[in-house]
XYZ file of C-alpha atoms in Angstrom:
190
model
C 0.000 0.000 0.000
C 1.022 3.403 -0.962
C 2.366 6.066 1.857
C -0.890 7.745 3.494
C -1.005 11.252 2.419
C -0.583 14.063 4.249
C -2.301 17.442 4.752
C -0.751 20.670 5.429
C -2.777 23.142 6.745
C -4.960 22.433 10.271
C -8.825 22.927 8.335
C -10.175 25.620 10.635
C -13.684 25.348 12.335
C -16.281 27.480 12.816
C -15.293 30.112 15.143
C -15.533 29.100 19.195
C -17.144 31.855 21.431
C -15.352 34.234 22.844
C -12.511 33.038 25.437
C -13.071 29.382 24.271
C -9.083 27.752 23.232
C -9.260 25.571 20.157
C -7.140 22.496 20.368
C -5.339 21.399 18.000
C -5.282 17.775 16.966
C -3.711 15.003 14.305
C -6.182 12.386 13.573
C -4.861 9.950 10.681
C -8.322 9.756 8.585
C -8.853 7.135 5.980
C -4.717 6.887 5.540
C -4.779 10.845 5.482
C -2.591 12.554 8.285
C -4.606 15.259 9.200
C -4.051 18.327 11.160
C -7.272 19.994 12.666
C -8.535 23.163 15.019
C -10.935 21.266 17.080
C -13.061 23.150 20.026
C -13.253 20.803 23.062
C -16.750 20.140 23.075
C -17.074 18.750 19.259
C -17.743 15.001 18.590
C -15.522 13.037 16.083
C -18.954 12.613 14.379
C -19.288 16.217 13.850
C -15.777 16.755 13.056
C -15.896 14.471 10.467
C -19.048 15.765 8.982
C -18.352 19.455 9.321
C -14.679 19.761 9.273
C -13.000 16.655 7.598
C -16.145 17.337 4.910
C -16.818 13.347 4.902
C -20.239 13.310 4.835
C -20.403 9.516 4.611
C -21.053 8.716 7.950
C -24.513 10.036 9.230
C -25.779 11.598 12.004
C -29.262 9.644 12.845
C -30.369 10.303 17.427
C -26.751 11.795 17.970
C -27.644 9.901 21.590
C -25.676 6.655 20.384
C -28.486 4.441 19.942
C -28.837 3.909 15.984
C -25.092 3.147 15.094
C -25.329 5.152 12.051
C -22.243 7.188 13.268
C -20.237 4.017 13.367
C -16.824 4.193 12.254
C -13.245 2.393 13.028
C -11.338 4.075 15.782
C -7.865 2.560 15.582
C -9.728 -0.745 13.888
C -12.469 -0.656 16.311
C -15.909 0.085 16.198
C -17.021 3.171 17.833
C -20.312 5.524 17.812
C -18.388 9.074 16.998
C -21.383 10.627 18.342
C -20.661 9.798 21.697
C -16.876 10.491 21.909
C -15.302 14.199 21.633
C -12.474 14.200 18.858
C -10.161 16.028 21.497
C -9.675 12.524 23.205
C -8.303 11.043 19.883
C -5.420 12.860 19.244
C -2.959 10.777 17.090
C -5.400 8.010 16.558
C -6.661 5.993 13.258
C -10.534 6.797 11.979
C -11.790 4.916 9.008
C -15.323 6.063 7.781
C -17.390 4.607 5.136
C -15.482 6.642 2.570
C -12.186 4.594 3.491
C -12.983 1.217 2.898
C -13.006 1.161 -0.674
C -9.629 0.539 -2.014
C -7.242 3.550 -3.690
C -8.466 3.413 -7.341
C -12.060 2.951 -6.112
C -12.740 -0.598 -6.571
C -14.871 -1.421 -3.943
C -14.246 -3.259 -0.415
C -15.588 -7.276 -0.524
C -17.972 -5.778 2.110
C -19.728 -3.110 0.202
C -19.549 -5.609 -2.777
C -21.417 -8.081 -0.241
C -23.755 -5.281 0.630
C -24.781 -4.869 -3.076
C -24.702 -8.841 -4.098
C -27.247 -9.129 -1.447
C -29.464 -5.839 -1.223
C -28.536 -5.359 1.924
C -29.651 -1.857 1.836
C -32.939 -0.019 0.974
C -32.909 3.998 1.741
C -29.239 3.541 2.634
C -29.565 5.652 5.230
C -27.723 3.359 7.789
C -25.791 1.750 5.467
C -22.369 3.511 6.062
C -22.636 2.917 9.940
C -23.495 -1.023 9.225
C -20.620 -1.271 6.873
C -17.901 -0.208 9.317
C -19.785 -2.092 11.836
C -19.465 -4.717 9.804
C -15.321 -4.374 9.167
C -15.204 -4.281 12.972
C -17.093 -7.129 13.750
C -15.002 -9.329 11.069
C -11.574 -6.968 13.135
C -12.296 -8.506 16.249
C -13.685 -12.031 14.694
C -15.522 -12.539 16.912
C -19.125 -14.307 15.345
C -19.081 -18.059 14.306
C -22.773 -18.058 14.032
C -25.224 -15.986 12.028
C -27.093 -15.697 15.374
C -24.013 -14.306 17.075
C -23.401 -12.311 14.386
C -26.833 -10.999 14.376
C -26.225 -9.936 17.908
C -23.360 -8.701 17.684
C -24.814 -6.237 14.618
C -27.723 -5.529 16.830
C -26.511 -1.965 17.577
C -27.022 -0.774 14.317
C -30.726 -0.335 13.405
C -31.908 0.134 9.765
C -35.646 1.414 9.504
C -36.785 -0.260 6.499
C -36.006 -3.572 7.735
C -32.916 -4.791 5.974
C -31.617 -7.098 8.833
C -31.978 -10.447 6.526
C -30.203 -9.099 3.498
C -27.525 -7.042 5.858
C -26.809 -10.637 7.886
C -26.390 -12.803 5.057
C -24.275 -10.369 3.435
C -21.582 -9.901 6.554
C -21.534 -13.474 6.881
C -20.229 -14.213 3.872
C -16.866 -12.152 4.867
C -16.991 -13.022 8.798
C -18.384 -16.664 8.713
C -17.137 -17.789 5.139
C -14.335 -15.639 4.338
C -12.836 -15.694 0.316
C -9.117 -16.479 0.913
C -7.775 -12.623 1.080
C -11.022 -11.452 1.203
C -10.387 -9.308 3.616
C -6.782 -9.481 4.445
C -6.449 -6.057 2.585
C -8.621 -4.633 5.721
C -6.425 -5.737 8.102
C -8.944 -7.784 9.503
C -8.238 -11.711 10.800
C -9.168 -14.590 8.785
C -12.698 -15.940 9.743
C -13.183 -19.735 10.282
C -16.590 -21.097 9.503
């Protein structure tokens, strides 16, 4: 894999009130080292949306309860609603927008997502695709039940669950050999 890039200029946020310090940050997003102006009270979610301009992931109770904010925090799932950017200084973030590879070809799990229409509006779709990648990170289902519970925190509206499970199982329970070794993510035995 290519060098990550990196950016140059911290991108500047909306102005705090009066008396209020920015911080300033690095956060390495989707392979992108990049500086920021963060005020102390803004969630990664909101960074990312507002700042970073990666609209992917979307903002759906902002109380942590949908999971349509998930993204990868150092490989890990994480609700970016729930956790201020300031605390993540240095750290990894993959969204949505960073799991497809460099020339755009995309990830065996959005590929999955489409082979099964495991999406309808597609609103929750970017938060169930990097909860997805984390539950195959941490490989931790070996049964489309347990995976189904371990999934559970991400709701989807119109009802998708069938299409969604079948379509992460076929990565986390019955892995293609390299399927998703280019994730980083452990090898899945059935």
């Amino acid at each position: 894999m290519p060098p990550a890039a990196t950016a140059t200029r911290p991108t500047a946020p909306p102005p705090s009130p009066a008396g209020i310090a920015q911080r300033p940050i690095r956060l390495h997003i989707n392979g992108t080292t990049t500086p920021l102006l963060v005020a102390p009270w803004v969630t990664l979610l909101d960074l990312l949306r507002e700042h970073a301009g990666l609209t992917g992931t979307k903002k759906g109770c902002d109380h942590g309860q949908c999971g349509a904010c998930t993204v990868l925090l150092d490989g890990k799932r994480i609700n970016a609603c729930l956790t201020l950017a300031v605390s993540h200084d240095g750290a990894s973030v993959t969204t949505v927008e960073g799991l497809a590879g460099e020339d755009g070809a995309l990830h065996p799990l959005q590929q999955a997502f489409i082979d099964h229409d495991a999406f309808q509006c597609g609103y929750c779709t970017p938060g169930q695709l990097c909860s997805a990648m984390g539950l195959i990170n941490e490989g931790g289902a070996s049964s489309l039940p347990q995976l189904r519970e371990l999934m559970s925190g991400n709701l989807c509206r119109c009802g998708a669950y069938p299409q969604i499970a079948q379509a992460v199982a076929t990565l986390a329970l019955h892995p293609a050999p390299g399927a998703v070794a280019d994730a980083g993510a452990p090898e899945v035995q059935p």
